[in-house]
PDB file of C-alpha atoms in Angstrom:
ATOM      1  CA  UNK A 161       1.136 -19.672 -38.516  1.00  0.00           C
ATOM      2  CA  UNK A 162       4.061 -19.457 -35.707  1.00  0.00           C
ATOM      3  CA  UNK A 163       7.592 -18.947 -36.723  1.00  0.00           C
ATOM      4  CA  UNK A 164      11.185 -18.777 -35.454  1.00  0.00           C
ATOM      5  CA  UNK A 165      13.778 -16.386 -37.106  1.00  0.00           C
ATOM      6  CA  UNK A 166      16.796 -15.632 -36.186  1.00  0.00           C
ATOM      7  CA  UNK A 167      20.505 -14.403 -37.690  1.00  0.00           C
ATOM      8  CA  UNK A 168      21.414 -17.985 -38.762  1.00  0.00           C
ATOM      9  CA  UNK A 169      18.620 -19.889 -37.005  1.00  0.00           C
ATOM     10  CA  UNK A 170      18.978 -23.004 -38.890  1.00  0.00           C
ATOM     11  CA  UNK A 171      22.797 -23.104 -37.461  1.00  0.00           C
ATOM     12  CA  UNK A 172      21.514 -21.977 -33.855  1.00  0.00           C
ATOM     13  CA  UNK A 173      20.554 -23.889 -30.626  1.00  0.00           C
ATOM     14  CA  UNK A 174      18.892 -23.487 -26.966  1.00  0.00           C
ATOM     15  CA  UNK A 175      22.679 -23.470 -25.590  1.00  0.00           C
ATOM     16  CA  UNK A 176      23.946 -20.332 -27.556  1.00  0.00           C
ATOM     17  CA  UNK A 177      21.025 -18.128 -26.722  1.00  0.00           C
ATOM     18  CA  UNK A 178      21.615 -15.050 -24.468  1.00  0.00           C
ATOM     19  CA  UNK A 179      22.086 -16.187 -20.979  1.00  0.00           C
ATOM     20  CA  UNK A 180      21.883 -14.009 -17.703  1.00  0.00           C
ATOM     21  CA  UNK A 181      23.087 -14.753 -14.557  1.00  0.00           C
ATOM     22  CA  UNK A 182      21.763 -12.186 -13.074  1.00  0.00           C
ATOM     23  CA  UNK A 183      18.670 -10.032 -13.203  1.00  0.00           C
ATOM     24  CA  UNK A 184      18.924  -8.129 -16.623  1.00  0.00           C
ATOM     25  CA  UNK A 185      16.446  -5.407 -17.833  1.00  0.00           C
ATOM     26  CA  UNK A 186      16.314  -2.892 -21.289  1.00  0.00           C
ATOM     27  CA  UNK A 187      15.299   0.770 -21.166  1.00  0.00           C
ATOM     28  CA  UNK A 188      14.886   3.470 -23.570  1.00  0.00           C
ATOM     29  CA  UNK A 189      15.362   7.192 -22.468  1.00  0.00           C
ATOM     30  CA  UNK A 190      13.091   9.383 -22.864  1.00  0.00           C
ATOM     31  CA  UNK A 191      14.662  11.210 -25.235  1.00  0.00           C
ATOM     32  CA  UNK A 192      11.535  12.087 -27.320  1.00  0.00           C
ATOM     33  CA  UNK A 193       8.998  11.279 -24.768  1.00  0.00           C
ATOM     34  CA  UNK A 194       5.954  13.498 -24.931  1.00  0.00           C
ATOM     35  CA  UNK A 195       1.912  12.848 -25.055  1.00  0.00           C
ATOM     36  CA  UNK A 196       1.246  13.299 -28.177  1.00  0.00           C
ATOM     37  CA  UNK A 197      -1.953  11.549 -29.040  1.00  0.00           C
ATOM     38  CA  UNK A 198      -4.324   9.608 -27.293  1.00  0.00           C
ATOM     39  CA  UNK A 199      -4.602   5.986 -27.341  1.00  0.00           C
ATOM     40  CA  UNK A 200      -5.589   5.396 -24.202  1.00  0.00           C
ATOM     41  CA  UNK A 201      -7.334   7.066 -20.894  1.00  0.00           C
ATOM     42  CA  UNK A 202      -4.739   8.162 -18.999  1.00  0.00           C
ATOM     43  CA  UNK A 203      -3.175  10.500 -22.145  1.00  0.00           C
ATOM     44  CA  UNK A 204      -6.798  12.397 -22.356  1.00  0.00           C
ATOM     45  CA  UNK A 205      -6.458  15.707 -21.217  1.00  0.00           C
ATOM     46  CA  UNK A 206      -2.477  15.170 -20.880  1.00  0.00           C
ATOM     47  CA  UNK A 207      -1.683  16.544 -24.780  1.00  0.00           C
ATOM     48  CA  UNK A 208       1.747  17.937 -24.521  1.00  0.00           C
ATOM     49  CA  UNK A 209       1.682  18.226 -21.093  1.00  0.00           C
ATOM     50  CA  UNK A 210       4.553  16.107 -19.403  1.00  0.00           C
ATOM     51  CA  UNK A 211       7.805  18.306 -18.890  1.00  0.00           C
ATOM     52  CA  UNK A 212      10.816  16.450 -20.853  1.00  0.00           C
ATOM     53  CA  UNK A 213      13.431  17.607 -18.526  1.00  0.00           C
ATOM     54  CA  UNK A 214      11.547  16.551 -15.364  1.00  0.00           C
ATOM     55  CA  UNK A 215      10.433  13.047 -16.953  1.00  0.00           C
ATOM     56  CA  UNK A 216      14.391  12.502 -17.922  1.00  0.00           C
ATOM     57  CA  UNK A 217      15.310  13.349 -14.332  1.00  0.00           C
ATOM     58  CA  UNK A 218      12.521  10.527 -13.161  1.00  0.00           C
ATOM     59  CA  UNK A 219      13.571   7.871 -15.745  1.00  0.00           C
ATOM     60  CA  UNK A 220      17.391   8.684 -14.991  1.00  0.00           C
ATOM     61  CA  UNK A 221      16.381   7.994 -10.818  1.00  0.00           C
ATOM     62  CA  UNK A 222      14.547   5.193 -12.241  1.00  0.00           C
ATOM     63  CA  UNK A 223      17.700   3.650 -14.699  1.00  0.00           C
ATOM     64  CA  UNK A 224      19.899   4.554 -10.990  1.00  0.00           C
ATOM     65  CA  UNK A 225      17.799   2.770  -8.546  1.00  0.00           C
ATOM     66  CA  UNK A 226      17.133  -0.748 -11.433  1.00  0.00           C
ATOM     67  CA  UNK A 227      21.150  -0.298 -11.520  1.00  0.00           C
ATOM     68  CA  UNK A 228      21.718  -1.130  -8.154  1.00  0.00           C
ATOM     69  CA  UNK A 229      20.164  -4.486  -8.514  1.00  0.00           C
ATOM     70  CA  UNK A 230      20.559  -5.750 -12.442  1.00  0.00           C
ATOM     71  CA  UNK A 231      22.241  -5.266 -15.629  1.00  0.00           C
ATOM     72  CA  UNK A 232      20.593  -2.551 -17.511  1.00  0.00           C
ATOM     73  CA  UNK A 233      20.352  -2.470 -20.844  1.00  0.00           C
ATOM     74  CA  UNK A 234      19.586   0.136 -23.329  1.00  0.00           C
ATOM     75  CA  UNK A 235      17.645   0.546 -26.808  1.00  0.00           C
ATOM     76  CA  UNK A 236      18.414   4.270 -28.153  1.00  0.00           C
ATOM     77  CA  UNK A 237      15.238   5.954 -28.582  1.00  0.00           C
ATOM     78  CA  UNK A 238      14.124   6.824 -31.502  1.00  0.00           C
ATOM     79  CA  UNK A 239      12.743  10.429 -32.930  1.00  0.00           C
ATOM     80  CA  UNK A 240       9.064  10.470 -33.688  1.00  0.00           C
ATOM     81  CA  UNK A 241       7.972   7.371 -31.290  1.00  0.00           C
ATOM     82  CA  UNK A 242       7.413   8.956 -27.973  1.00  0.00           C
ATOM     83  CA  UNK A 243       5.982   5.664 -26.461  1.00  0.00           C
ATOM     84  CA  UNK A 244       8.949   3.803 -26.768  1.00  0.00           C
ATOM     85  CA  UNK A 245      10.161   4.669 -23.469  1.00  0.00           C
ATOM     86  CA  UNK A 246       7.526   2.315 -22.351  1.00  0.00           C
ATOM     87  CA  UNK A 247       9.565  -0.368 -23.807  1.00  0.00           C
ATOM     88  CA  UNK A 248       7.961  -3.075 -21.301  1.00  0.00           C
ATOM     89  CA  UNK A 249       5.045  -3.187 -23.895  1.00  0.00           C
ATOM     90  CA  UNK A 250       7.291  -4.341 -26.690  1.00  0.00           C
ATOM     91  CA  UNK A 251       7.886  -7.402 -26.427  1.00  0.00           C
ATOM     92  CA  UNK A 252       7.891 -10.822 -23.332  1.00  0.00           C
ATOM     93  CA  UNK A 253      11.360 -12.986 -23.082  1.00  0.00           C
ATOM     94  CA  UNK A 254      11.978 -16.195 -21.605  1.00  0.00           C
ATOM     95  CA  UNK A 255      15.331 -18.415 -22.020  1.00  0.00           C
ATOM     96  CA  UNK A 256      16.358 -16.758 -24.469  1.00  0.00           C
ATOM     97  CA  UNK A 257      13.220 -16.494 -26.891  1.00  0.00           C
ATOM     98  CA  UNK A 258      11.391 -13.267 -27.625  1.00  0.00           C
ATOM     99  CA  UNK A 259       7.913 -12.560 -28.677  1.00  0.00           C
ATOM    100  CA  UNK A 260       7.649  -9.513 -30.464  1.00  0.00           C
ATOM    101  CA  UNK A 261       4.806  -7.275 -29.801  1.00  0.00           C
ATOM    102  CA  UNK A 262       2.132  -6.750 -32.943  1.00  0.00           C
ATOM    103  CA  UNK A 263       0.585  -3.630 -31.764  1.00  0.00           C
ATOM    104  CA  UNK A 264      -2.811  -2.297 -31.802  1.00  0.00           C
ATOM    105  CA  UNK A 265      -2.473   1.098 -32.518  1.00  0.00           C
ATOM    106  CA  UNK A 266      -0.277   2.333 -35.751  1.00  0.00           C
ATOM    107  CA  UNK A 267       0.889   5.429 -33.416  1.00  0.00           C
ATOM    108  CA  UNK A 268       3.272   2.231 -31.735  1.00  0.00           C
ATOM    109  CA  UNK A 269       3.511  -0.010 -34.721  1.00  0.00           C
ATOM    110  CA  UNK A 270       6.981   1.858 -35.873  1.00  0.00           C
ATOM    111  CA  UNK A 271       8.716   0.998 -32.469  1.00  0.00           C
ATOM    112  CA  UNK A 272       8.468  -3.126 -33.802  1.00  0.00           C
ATOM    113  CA  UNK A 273      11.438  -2.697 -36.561  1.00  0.00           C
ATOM    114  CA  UNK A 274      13.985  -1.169 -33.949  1.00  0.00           C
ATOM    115  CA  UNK A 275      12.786  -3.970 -31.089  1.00  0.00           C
ATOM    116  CA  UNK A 276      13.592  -6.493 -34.073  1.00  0.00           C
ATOM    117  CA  UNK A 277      16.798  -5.342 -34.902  1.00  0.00           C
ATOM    118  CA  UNK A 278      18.218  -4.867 -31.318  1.00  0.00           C
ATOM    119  CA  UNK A 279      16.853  -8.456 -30.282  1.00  0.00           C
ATOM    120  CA  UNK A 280      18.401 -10.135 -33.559  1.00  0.00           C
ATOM    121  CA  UNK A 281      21.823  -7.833 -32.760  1.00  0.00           C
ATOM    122  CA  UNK A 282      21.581  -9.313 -29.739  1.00  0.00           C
ATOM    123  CA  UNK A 283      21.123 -13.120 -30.370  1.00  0.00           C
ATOM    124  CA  UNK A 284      17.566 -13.890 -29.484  1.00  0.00           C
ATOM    125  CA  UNK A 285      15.348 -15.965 -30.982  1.00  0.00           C
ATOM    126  CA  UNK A 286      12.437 -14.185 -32.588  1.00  0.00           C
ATOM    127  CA  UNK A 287       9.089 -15.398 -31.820  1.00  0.00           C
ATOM    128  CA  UNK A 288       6.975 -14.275 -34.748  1.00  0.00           C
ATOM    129  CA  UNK A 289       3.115 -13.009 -33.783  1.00  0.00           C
ATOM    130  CA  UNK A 290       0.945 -11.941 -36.851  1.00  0.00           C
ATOM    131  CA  UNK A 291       0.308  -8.413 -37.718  1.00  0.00           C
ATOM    132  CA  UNK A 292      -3.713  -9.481 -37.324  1.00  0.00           C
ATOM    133  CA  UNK A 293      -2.752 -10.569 -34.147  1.00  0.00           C
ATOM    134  CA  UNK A 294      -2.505  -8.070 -31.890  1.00  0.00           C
ATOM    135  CA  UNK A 295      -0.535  -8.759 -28.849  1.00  0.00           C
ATOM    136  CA  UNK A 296       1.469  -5.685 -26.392  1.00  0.00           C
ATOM    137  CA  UNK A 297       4.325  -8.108 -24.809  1.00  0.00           C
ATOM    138  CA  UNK A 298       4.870  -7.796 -21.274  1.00  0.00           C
ATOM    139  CA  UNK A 299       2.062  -4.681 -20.864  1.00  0.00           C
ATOM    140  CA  UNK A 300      -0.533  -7.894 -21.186  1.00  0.00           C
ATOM    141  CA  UNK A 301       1.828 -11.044 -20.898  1.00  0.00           C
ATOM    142  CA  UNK A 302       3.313 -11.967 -17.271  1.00  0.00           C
ATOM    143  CA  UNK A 303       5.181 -15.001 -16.456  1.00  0.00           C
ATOM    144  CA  UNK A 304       4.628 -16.456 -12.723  1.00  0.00           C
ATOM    145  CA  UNK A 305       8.032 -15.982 -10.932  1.00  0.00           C
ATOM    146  CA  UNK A 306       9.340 -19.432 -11.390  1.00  0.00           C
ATOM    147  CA  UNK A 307       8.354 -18.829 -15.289  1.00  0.00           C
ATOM    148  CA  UNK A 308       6.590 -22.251 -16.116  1.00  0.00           C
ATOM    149  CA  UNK A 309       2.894 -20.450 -16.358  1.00  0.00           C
ATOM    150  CA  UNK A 310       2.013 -17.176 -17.936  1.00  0.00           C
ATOM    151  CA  UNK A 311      -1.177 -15.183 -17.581  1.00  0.00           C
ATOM    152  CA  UNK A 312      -2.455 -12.691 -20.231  1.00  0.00           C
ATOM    153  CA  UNK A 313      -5.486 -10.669 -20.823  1.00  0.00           C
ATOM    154  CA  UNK A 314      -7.316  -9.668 -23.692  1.00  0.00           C
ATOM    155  CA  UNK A 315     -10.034  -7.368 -24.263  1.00  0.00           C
ATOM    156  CA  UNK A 316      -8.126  -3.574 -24.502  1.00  0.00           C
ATOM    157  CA  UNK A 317      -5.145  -4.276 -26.269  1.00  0.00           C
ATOM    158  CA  UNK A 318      -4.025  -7.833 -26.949  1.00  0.00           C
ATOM    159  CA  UNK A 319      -6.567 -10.377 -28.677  1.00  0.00           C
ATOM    160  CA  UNK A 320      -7.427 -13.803 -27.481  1.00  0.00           C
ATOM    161  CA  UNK A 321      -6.346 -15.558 -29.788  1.00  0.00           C
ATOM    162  CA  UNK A 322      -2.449 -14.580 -29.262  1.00  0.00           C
ATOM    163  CA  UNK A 323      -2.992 -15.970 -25.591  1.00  0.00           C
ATOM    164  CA  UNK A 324      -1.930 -19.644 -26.978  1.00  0.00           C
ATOM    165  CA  UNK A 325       0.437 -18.566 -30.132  1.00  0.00           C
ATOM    166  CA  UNK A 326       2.594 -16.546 -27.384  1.00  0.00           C
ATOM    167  CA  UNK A 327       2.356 -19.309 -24.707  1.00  0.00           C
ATOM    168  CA  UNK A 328       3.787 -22.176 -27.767  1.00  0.00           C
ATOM    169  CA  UNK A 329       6.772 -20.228 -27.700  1.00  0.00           C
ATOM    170  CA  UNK A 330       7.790 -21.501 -24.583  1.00  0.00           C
ATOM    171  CA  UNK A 331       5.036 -25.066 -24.272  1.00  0.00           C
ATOM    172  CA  UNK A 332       3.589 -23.245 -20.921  1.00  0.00           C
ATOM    173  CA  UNK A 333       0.615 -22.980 -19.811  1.00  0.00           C
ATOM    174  CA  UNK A 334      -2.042 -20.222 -19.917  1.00  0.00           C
ATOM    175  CA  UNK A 335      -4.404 -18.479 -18.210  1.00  0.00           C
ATOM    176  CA  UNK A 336      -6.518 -15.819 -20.043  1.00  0.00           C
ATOM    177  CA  UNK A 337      -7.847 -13.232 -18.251  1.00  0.00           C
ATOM    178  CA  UNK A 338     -10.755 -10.392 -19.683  1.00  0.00           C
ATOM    179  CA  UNK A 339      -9.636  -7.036 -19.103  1.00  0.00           C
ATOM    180  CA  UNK A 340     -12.934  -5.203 -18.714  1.00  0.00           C
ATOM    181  CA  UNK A 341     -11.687  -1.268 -17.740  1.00  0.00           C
ATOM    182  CA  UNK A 342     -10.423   0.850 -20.161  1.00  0.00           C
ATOM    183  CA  UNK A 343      -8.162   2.804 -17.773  1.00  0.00           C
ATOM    184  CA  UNK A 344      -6.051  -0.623 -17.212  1.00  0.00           C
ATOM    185  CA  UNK A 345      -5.755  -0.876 -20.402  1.00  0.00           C
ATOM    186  CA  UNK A 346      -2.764  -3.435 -20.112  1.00  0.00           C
ATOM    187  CA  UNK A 347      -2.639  -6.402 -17.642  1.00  0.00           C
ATOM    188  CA  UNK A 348       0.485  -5.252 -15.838  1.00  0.00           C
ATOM    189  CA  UNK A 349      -1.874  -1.914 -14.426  1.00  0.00           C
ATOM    190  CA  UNK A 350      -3.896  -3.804 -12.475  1.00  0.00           C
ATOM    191  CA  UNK A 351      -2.116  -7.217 -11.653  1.00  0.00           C
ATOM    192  CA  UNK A 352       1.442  -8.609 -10.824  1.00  0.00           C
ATOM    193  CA  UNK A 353       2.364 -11.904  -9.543  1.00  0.00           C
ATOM    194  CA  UNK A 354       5.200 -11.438  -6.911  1.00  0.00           C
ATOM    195  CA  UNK A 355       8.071 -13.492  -6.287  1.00  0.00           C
ATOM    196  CA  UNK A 356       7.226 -14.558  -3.230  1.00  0.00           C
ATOM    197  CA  UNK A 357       3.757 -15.886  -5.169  1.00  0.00           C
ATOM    198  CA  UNK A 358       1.889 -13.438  -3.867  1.00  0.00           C
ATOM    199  CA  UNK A 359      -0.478 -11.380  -6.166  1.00  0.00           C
ATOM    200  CA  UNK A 360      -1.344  -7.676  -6.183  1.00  0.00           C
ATOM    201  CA  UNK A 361      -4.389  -6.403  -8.257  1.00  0.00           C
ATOM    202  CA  UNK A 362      -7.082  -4.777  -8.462  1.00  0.00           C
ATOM    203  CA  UNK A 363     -10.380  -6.685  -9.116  1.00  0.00           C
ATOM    204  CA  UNK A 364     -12.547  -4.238 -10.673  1.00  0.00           C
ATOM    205  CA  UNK A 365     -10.504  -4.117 -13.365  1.00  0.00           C
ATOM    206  CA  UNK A 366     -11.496  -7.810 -14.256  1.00  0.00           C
ATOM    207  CA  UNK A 367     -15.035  -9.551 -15.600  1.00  0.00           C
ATOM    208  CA  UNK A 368     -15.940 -12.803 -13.126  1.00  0.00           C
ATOM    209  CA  UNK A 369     -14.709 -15.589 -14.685  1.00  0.00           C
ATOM    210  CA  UNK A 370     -11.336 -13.984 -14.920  1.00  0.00           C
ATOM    211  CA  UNK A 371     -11.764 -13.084 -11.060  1.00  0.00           C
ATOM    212  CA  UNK A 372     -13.185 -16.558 -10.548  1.00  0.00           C
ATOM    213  CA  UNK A 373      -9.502 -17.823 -12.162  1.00  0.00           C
ATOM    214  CA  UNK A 374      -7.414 -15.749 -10.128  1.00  0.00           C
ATOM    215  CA  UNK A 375      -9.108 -16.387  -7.178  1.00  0.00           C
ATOM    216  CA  UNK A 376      -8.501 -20.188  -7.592  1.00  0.00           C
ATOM    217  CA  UNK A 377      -4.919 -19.762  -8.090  1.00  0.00           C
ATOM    218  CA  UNK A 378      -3.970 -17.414  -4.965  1.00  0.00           C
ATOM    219  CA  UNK A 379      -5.113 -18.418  -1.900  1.00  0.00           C
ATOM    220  CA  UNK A 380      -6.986 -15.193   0.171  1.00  0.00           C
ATOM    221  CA  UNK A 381      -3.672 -14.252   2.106  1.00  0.00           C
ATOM    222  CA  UNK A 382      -1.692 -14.296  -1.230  1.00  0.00           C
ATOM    223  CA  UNK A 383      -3.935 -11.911  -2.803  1.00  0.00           C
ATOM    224  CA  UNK A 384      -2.996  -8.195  -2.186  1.00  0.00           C
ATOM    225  CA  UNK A 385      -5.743  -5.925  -3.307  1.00  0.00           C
ATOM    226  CA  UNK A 386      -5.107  -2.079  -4.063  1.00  0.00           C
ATOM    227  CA  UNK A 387      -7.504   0.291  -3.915  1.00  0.00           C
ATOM    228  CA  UNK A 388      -9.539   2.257  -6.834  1.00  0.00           C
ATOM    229  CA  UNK A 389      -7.137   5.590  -5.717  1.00  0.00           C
ATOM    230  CA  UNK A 390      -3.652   3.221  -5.730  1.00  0.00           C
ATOM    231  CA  UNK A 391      -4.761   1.713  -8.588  1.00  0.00           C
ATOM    232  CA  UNK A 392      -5.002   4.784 -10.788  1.00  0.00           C
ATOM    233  CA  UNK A 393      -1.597   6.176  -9.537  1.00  0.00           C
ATOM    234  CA  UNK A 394      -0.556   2.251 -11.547  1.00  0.00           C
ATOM    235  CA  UNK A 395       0.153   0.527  -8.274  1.00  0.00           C
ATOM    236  CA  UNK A 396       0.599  -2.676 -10.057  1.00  0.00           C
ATOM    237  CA  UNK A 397       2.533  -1.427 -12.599  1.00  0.00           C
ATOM    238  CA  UNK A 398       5.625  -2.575 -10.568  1.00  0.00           C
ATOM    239  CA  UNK A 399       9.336  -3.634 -10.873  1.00  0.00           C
ATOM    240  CA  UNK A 400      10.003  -7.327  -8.850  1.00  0.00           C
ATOM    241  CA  UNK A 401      13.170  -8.492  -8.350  1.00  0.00           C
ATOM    242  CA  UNK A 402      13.082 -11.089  -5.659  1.00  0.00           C
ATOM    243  CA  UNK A 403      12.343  -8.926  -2.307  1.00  0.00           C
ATOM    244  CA  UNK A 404      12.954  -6.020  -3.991  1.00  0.00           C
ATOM    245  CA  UNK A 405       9.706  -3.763  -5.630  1.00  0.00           C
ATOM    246  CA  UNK A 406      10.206  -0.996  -7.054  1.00  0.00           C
ATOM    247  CA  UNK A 407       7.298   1.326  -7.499  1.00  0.00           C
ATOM    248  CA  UNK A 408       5.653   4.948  -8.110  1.00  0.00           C
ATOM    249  CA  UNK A 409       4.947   6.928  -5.307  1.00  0.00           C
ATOM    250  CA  UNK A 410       1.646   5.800  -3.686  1.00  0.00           C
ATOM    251  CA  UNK A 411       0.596   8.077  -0.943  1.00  0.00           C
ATOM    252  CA  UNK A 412      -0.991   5.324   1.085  1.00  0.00           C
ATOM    253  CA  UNK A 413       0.336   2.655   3.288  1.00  0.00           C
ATOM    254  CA  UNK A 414       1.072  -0.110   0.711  1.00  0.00           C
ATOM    255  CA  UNK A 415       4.247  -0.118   0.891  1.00  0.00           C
ATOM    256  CA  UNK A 416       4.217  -1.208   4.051  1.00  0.00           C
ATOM    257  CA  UNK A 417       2.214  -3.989   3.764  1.00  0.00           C
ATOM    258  CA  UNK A 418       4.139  -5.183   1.192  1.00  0.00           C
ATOM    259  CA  UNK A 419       7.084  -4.511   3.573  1.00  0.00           C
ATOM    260  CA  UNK A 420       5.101  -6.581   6.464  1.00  0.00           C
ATOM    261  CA  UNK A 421       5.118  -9.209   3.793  1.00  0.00           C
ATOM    262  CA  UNK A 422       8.926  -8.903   3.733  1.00  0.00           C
ATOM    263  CA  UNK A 423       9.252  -7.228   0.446  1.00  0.00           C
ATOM    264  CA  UNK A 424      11.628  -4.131   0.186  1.00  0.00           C
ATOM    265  CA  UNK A 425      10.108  -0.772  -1.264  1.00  0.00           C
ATOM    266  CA  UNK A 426      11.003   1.652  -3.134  1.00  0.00           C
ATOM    267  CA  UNK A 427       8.882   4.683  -4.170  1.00  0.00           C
ATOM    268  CA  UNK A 428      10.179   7.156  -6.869  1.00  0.00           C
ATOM    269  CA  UNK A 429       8.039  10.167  -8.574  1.00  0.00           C
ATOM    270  CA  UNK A 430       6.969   9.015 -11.837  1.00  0.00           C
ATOM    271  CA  UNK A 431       4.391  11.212 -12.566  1.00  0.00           C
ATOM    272  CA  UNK A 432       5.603  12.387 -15.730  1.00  0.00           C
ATOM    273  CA  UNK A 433       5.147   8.793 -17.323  1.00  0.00           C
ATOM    274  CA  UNK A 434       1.302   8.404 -15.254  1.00  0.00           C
ATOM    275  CA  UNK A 435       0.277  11.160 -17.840  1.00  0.00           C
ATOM    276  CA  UNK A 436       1.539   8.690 -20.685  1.00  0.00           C
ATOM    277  CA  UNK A 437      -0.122   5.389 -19.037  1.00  0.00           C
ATOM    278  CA  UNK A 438       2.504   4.034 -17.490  1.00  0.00           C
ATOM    279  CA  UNK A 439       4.971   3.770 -14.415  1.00  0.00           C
ATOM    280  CA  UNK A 440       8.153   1.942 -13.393  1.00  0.00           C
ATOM    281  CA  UNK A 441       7.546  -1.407 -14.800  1.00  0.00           C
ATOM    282  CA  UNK A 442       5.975  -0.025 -18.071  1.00  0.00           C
ATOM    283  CA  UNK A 443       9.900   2.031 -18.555  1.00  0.00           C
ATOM    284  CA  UNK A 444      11.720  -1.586 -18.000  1.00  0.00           C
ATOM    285  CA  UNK A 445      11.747  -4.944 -20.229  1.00  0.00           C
ATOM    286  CA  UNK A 446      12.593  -8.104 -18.171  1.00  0.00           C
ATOM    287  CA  UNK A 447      15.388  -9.893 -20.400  1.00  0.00           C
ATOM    288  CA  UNK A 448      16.566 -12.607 -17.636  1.00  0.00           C
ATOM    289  CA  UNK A 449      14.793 -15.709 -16.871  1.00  0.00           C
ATOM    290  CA  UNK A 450      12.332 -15.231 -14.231  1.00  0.00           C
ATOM    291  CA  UNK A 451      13.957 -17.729 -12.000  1.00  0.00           C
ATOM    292  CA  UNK A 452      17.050 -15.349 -12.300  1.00  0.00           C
ATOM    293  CA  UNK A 453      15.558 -11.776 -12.028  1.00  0.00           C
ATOM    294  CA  UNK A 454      14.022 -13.381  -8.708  1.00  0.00           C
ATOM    295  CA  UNK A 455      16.847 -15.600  -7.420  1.00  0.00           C
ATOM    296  CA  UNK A 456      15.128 -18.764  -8.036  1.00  0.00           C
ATOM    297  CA  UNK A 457      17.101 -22.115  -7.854  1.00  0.00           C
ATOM    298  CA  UNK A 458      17.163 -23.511 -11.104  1.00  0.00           C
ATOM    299  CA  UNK A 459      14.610 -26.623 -12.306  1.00  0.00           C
ATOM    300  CA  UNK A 460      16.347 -30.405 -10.996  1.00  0.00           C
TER     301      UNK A 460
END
């Protein structure tokens, strides 16, 4: 069953929701970031591994670089949940309203009472999904840039069935997609709508229909496909701000053709956070309207 809470809900309206005017984004520092168990591909083999101070120097680059073109926000992090660095997996927001991720894995399942209380400290409206639900927020969950159409996959992480419950939050539309690789464990490793409606992914990642979907909704010279190589460095794991892209290091030439598609690129060494399963997008939380974090004009 879907429910609404909030401090005072019954007292609260649309209007005195948290507004941005400008692109606005939450972090966590990595404060207690460290590979300590394995819940998905990338952390195999990576036990202990990443170096603390070198991962704080690339998430402080990071937190510099987002600064320079939004509001950033910050969650403290919390001792004993490594992953919540990653806080892009914890939750999707939209005018105001946040769905709450329910996630798979218990090793992440603490992280959900500190999301709650900074969200309800903050005045959002809390979009309730079921523990039995599972559902990993903005890691499976991406609005299109102008934000009236979301796609999510299913398959790793987030079940089917939360596809619609998360999508009623905001009476949007849906597209479901079947995430059929275990390394891209999360949608937003293998595919990212851009604000210019262009699309970068990777198909393999993908059964047919869900190729067969995407394919009908980006024309061929929308569709930007990374390689096998770009896509395990989590070349789609990517921060959009309008032009602006902000990405891991690549060692290949796509930044320039997103740069010939008039994007501007930045690369930054996240290699620390690769070991983990993420990269810059998976260290960032959109909190702004889409139409906002991509300088949109607002719906007539």
């Amino acid at each position: 069953m879907s429910t609404i809470s909030a401090p005072d809900s019954s007292s609260r309206n649309l209007a005195s929701l948290p507004h941005f005017d400008r692109p606005t984004y939450l972090m966590c520092p990595p404060e207690w970031y460290d590979v300590d168990y394995v819940i998905n591909p990338w952390m195999a083999g990576n036990l202990h591994r990443p170096s603390r101070d070198l991962a704080y120097a690339q998430w402080k680059e990071l937190h510099s670089h987002l600064q320079r073109l939004a509001d950033v926000r910050l969650i403290p992090a919390q001792k004993g949940l490594p992953d919540m660095v990653f806080v892009g997996h914890t939750a999707l927001v939209q005018h105001g309203v946040v769905a709450l991720s329910s996630f798979a894995h218990p090793q992440r399942q603490a992280e959900e009472k500190h999301l709650r209380r900074w969200f309800e400290s903050a005045g959002f409206l809390l979009w309730q999904t079921p523990r039995e639900t599972s559902f990993e927020g903005e890691g499976d969950a991406l609005f299109n840039a102008a934000g009236d159409h979301l796609w999510a996959a299913h398959g790793v992480r987030t079940c089917l069935q939360s596809h619609r419950h998360v999508a009623d939050a905001w009476h949007v539309g849906v597209s479901s997609l079947h995430l059929v690789d275990p390394r891209f464990y999360h949608l937003d490793t293998c595919f990212a709508p851009l604000s210019e409606g262009h699309l970068l992914y990777f198909p393999k990642a993908f059964d047919k229909p869900s190729l067969a979907r995407i394919e009908e909704a980006f024309a061929p010279e929308m569709r930007i496909v990374v390689t096998e190589a770009e896509a395990a460095r989590f070349a789609c794991n990517v921060i959009n701000l309008g032009r602006e892209i902000i990405m891991g290091t690549m060692g290949t030439d796509l930044a320039n053709r997103l740069m010939n598609l008039g994007y501007n690129v930045t690369e930054l060494n996240l290699s620390e956070f690769i070991r983990g399963g993420g990269s810059a997008k998976a260290l960032a939380l959109r909190l702004s309207d889409s139409r906002v974090t991509h300088g949109l004009p607002a719906h007539p």
